[in-house]
Amino acid sequence: MLTVVLTVAVIRGSGSTACPATGYAYTGDVELVFPQEPVSVAACFGEGCTPAPVTRSTDGRWLVPQSVPYLVPPISVTSVYVDAVDTSGARVAGELPIETEPTGEHPDGPECGGPFRFKPVKVAS
């Protein structure tokens, strides 16, 4: 019993915070950014996936949703496979990593982290 009391006293006195075991997933779109406007874009998530055509959103962005046919669960999205052709006919195809950034929200305090979102993926020509 004395060991438990001393351990609790040391933990409380150390100034560290116990964070809940909360895992955050981001299920939003992945934005693709091109140096030159492409004439066609196809993309998908997951090793060996089959790229599906992507259409430009109403605000002019190339957004790949995390849903069928681009993603077939279960998969943890960490990269996107892109196959695009620009106006000169040049083709870019390959798997690109997806970087994340915090949303700035910290439901359990800033020391515990919080939700994140995907940064736009820059597709090189």
Short mmCIF file of C-alpha atoms in Angstrom, two decimals:
data_model
loop_
_atom_site.label_atom_id
_atom_site.label_comp_id
_atom_site.label_asym_id
_atom_site.label_seq_id
_atom_site.Cartn_x
_atom_site.Cartn_y
_atom_site.Cartn_z
CA MET A 1 0.00 0.00 0.00
CA LEU A 2 2.85 2.40 0.83
CA THR A 3 4.36 1.81 -2.63
CA VAL A 4 1.09 2.81 -4.34
CA VAL A 5 0.78 5.99 -2.24
CA LEU A 6 4.41 6.96 -2.96
CA THR A 7 4.00 6.25 -6.67
CA VAL A 8 0.88 8.44 -6.86
CA ALA A 9 2.65 11.20 -4.94
CA VAL A 10 5.66 11.08 -7.30
CA ILE A 11 3.44 11.15 -10.42
CA ARG A 12 1.36 14.06 -9.13
CA GLY A 13 4.45 15.94 -8.04
CA SER A 14 6.27 15.49 -11.36
CA GLY A 15 3.98 17.91 -13.23
CA SER A 16 3.27 15.40 -15.98
CA THR A 17 -0.22 15.04 -17.36
CA ALA A 18 -1.92 11.73 -17.98
CA CYS A 19 -3.59 11.93 -21.38
CA PRO A 20 -6.50 9.69 -22.34
CA ALA A 21 -5.84 7.02 -24.95
CA THR A 22 -7.72 8.88 -27.68
CA GLY A 23 -6.91 8.15 -31.31
CA TYR A 24 -7.85 10.68 -33.96
CA ALA A 25 -8.60 9.79 -37.56
CA TYR A 26 -9.03 12.24 -40.40
CA THR A 27 -11.65 11.22 -42.93
CA GLY A 28 -11.70 14.38 -45.06
CA ASP A 29 -10.62 14.80 -48.65
CA VAL A 30 -7.02 14.82 -49.85
CA GLU A 31 -6.30 17.92 -51.94
CA LEU A 32 -3.95 17.56 -54.91
CA VAL A 33 -2.06 20.69 -56.02
CA PHE A 34 -0.48 20.84 -59.47
CA PRO A 35 2.14 23.29 -60.83
CA GLN A 36 0.30 23.26 -64.18
CA GLU A 37 -3.39 22.62 -64.66
CA PRO A 38 -3.92 18.94 -65.55
CA VAL A 39 -6.34 17.77 -68.22
CA SER A 40 -6.98 14.48 -66.45
CA VAL A 41 -6.44 13.19 -62.92
CA ALA A 42 -6.97 9.75 -61.42
CA ALA A 43 -6.09 8.72 -57.87
CA CYS A 44 -6.53 6.06 -55.20
CA PHE A 45 -5.35 5.04 -51.73
CA GLY A 46 -3.55 1.82 -50.82
CA GLU A 47 -0.90 -0.44 -52.24
CA GLY A 48 -1.88 -1.93 -55.59
CA CYS A 49 -5.03 0.21 -55.84
CA THR A 50 -6.69 1.07 -59.15
CA PRO A 51 -6.82 4.83 -59.81
CA ALA A 52 -10.29 6.26 -60.47
CA PRO A 53 -10.96 9.55 -62.29
CA VAL A 54 -11.07 12.65 -60.08
CA THR A 55 -13.19 15.64 -61.02
CA ARG A 56 -12.40 19.20 -60.02
CA SER A 57 -14.60 20.61 -57.25
CA THR A 58 -16.85 23.63 -57.81
CA ASP A 59 -14.21 25.86 -56.22
CA GLY A 60 -11.53 24.60 -58.65
CA ARG A 61 -9.67 22.21 -56.34
CA TRP A 62 -8.71 18.60 -57.06
CA LEU A 63 -10.11 16.69 -54.06
CA VAL A 64 -9.84 12.94 -53.56
CA PRO A 65 -12.45 11.66 -51.09
CA GLN A 66 -11.63 8.85 -48.70
CA SER A 67 -14.43 6.70 -50.06
CA VAL A 68 -15.11 4.09 -52.75
CA PRO A 69 -13.82 3.91 -55.51
CA TYR A 70 -10.69 5.74 -54.30
CA LEU A 71 -10.39 3.87 -51.01
CA VAL A 72 -11.43 0.34 -50.20
CA PRO A 73 -11.46 -0.13 -46.40
CA PRO A 74 -9.81 -1.16 -44.21
CA ILE A 75 -6.78 1.02 -44.86
CA SER A 76 -4.87 3.69 -43.00
CA VAL A 77 -4.36 6.56 -45.45
CA THR A 78 -0.72 7.70 -45.45
CA SER A 79 -0.15 8.14 -49.18
CA VAL A 80 -2.06 8.71 -52.41
CA TYR A 81 -1.36 7.23 -55.82
CA VAL A 82 -1.79 9.88 -58.54
CA ASP A 83 -1.88 9.47 -62.32
CA ALA A 84 -2.24 12.83 -64.11
CA VAL A 85 -1.70 14.25 -67.58
CA ASP A 86 -1.08 17.97 -68.18
CA THR A 87 -1.92 20.09 -71.24
CA SER A 88 1.42 19.30 -72.90
CA GLY A 89 0.67 15.58 -72.68
CA ALA A 90 3.25 14.96 -69.95
CA ARG A 91 2.19 12.21 -67.57
CA VAL A 92 2.95 12.06 -63.86
CA ALA A 93 2.25 8.82 -62.06
CA GLY A 94 3.36 7.69 -58.64
CA GLU A 95 2.67 7.29 -54.97
CA LEU A 96 3.03 10.46 -52.90
CA PRO A 97 3.21 10.71 -49.10
CA ILE A 98 0.50 12.63 -47.26
CA GLU A 99 1.69 14.95 -44.48
CA THR A 100 -0.52 15.95 -41.57
CA GLU A 101 -0.85 19.07 -39.44
CA PRO A 102 -2.71 19.72 -36.18
CA THR A 103 -6.09 21.44 -36.36
CA GLY A 104 -5.25 23.56 -33.31
CA GLU A 105 -8.00 21.93 -31.27
CA HIS A 106 -6.97 20.26 -28.02
CA PRO A 107 -9.98 18.66 -26.30
CA ASP A 108 -7.78 17.18 -23.55
CA GLY A 109 -5.30 20.05 -23.30
CA PRO A 110 -2.39 21.09 -25.54
CA GLU A 111 0.00 18.59 -23.99
CA CYS A 112 -2.23 15.71 -25.10
CA GLY A 113 -2.34 16.50 -28.81
CA GLY A 114 -5.55 16.54 -30.75
CA PRO A 115 -7.22 16.16 -34.11
CA PHE A 116 -5.26 16.63 -37.34
CA ARG A 117 -5.90 17.23 -41.02
CA PHE A 118 -4.05 16.45 -44.23
CA LYS A 119 -1.84 19.07 -45.85
CA PRO A 120 -2.36 19.55 -49.60
CA VAL A 121 -0.27 17.07 -51.63
CA LYS A 122 1.97 18.79 -54.17
CA VAL A 123 2.19 16.83 -57.41
CA ALA A 124 5.45 17.62 -59.24
CA SER A 125 5.50 17.70 -63.01
#
